[in-house]
mmCIF file of C-alpha atoms in Angstrom:
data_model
loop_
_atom_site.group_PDB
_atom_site.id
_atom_site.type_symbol
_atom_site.label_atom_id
_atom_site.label_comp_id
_atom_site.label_asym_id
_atom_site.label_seq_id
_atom_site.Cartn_x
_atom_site.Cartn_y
_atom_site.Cartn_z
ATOM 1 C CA UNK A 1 -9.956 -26.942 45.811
ATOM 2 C CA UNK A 2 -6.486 -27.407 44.157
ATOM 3 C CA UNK A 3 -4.386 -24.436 42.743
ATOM 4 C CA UNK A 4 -5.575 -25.118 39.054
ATOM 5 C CA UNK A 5 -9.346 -25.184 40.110
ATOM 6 C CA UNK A 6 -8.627 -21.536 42.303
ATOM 7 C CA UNK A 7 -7.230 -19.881 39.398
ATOM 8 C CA UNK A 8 -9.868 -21.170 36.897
ATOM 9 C CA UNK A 9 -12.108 -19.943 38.721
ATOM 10 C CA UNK A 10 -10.838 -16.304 39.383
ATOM 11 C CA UNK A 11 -9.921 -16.014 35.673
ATOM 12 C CA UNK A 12 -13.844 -17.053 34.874
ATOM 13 C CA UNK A 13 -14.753 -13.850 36.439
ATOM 14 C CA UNK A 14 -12.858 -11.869 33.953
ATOM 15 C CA UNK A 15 -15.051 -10.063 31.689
ATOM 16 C CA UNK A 16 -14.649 -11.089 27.760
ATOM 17 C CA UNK A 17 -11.705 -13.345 28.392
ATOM 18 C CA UNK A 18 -11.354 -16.829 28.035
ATOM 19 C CA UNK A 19 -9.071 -19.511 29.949
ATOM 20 C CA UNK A 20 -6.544 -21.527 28.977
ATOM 21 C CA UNK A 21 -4.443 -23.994 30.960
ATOM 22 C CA UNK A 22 -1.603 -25.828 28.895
ATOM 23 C CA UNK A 23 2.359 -26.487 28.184
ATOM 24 C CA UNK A 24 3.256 -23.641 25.874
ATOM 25 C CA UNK A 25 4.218 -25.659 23.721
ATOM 26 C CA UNK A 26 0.798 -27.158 23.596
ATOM 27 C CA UNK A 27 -0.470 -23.671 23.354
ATOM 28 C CA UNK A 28 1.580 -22.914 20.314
ATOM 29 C CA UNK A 29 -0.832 -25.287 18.716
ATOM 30 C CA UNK A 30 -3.973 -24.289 19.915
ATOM 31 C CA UNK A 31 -3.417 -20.542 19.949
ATOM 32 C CA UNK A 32 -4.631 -20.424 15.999
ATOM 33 C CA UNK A 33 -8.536 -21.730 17.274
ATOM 34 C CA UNK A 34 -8.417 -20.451 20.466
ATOM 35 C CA UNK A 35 -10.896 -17.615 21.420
ATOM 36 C CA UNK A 36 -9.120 -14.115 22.264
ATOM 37 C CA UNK A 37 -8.722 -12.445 24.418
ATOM 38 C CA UNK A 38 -7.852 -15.197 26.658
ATOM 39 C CA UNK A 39 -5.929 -16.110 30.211
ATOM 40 C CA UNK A 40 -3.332 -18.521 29.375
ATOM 41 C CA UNK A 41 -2.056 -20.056 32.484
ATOM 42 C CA UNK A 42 1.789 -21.697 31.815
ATOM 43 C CA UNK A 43 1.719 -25.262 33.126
ATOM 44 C CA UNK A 44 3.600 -24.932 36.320
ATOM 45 C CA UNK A 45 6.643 -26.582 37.283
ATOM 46 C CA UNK A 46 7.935 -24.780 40.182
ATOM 47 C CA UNK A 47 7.109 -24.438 43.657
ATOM 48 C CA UNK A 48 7.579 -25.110 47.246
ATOM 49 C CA UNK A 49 6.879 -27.247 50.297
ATOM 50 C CA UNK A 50 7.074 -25.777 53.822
ATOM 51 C CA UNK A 51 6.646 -28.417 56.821
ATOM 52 C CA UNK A 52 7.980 -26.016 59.744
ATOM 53 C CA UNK A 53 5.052 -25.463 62.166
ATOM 54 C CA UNK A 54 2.107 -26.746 59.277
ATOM 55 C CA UNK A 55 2.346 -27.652 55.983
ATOM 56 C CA UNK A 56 2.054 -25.000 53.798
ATOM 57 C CA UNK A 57 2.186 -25.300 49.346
ATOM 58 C CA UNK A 58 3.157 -22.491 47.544
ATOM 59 C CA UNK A 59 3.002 -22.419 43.838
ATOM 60 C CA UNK A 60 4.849 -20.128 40.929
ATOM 61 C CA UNK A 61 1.910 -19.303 38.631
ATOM 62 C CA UNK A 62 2.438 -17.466 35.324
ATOM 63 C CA UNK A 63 -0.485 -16.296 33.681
ATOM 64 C CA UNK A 64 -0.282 -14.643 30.229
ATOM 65 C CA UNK A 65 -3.194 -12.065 29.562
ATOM 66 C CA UNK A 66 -3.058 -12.072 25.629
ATOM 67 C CA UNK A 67 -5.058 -10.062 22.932
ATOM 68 C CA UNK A 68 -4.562 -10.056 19.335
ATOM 69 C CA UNK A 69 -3.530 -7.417 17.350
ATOM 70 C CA UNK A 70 -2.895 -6.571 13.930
ATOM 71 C CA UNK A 71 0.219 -8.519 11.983
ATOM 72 C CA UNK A 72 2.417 -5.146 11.431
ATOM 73 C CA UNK A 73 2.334 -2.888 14.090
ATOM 74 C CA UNK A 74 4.488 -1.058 15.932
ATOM 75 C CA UNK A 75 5.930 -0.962 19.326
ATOM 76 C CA UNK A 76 3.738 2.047 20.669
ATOM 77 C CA UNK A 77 0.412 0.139 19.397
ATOM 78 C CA UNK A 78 1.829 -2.785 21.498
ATOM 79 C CA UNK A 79 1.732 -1.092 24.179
ATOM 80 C CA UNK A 80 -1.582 0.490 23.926
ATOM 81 C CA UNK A 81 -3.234 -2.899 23.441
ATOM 82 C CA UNK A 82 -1.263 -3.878 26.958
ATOM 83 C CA UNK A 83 -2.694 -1.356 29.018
ATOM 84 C CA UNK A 84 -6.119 -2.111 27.699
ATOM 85 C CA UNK A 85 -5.175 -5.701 29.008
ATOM 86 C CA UNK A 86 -4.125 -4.385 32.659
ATOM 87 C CA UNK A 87 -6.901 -2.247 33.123
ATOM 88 C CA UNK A 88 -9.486 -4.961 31.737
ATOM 89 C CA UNK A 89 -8.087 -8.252 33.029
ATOM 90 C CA UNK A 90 -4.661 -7.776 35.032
ATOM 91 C CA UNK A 91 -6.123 -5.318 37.874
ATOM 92 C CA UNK A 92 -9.403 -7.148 38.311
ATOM 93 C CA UNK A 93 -7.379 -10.883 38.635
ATOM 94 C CA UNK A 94 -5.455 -9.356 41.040
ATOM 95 C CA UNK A 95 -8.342 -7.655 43.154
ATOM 96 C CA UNK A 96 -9.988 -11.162 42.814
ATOM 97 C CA UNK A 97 -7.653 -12.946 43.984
ATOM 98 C CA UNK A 98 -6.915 -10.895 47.019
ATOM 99 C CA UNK A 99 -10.486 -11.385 47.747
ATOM 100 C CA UNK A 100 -10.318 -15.122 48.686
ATOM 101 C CA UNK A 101 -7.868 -15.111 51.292
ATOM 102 C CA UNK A 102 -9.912 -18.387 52.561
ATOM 103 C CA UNK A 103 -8.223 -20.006 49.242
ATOM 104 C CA UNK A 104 -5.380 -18.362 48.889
ATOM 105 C CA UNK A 105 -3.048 -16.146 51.131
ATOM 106 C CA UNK A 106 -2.989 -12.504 49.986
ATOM 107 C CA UNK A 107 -0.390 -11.370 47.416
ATOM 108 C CA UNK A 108 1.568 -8.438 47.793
ATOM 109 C CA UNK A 109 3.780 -8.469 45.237
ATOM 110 C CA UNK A 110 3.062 -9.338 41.836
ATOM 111 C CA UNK A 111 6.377 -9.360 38.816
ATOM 112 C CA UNK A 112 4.793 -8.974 34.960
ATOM 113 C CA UNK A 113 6.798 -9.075 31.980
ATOM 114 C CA UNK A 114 6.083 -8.139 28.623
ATOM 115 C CA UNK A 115 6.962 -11.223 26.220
ATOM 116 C CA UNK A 116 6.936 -10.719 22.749
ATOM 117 C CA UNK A 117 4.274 -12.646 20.398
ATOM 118 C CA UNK A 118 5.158 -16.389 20.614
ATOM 119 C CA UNK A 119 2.126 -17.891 19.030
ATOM 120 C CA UNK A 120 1.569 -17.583 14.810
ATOM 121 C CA UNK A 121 -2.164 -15.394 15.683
ATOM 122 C CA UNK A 122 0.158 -12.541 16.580
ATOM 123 C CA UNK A 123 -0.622 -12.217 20.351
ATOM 124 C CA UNK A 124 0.055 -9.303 22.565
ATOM 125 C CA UNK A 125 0.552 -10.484 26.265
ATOM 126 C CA UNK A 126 1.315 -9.316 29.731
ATOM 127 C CA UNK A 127 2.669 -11.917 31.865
ATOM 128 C CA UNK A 128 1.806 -11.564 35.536
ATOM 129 C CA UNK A 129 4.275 -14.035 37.866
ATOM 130 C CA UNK A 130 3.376 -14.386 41.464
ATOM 131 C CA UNK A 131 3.695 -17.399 44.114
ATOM 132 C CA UNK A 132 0.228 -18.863 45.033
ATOM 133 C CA UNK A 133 0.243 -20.059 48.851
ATOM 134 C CA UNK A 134 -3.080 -22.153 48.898
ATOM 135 C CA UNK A 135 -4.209 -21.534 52.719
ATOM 136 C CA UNK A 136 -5.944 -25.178 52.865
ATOM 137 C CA UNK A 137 -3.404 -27.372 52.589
#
């Protein structure tokens, strides 16, 4: 199973979210038809090759966890809507993922970031960074 496959997967399991796997530039584009709430998973471009004792891949994965929200709102509302998105789709991703260690090697640290809206629909995100070390190599 490759890295994009894992994480499509996982993200599936997410209750009333979508997935999306793109360049955000690309994304920019589709965000206007695409159905929210949604996983948006940043093309990746950065990782790492480890050839010591085994060979071991580990990826940097960004996924954005986006919901809309109205067009003139403030920053409190923002943040309401985000920790409706942890407690709905960030906590359960992360619990899922920990629970394939036969894919993946357990995480135990995870960085998020708030970004503001990029995309014209007026998204609210949480971006959850982490490096993926796929445990089948």
């Amino acid at each position: 199973m490759t890295t994009l496959e894992a994480i499509r997967h996982i993200c599936e399991q997410i209750d009333g979210y979508s997935f999306y796997f793109d360049d955000r530039q690309l994304m920019n584009v589709h965000a206007d038809d695409a159905p929210f709430p949604l996983i948006f998973f940043e093309e990746y471009r950065e990782g790492s090759y480890r050839t010591k004792h085994y060979f071991e891949k580990s990826t940097r994965i960004e996924l954005y966890f986006c919901k809309l929200c109205q067009m003139h709102n403030d920053g409190v509302e923002r943040e309401s809507i985000r920790e409706v998105i942890e407690a709905e789709a960030v906590r359960p991703f992360i619990k899922l993922f920990n629970a394939h260690p036969e894919i993946f090697t357990p995480v135990t640290e995870w960085r998020f970031y708030t970004p503001p809206p990029r995309f014209d629909v007026n998204e609210v995100s949480i971006m959850l960074q982490f490096n993926a070390n796929l445990t089948q190599c």
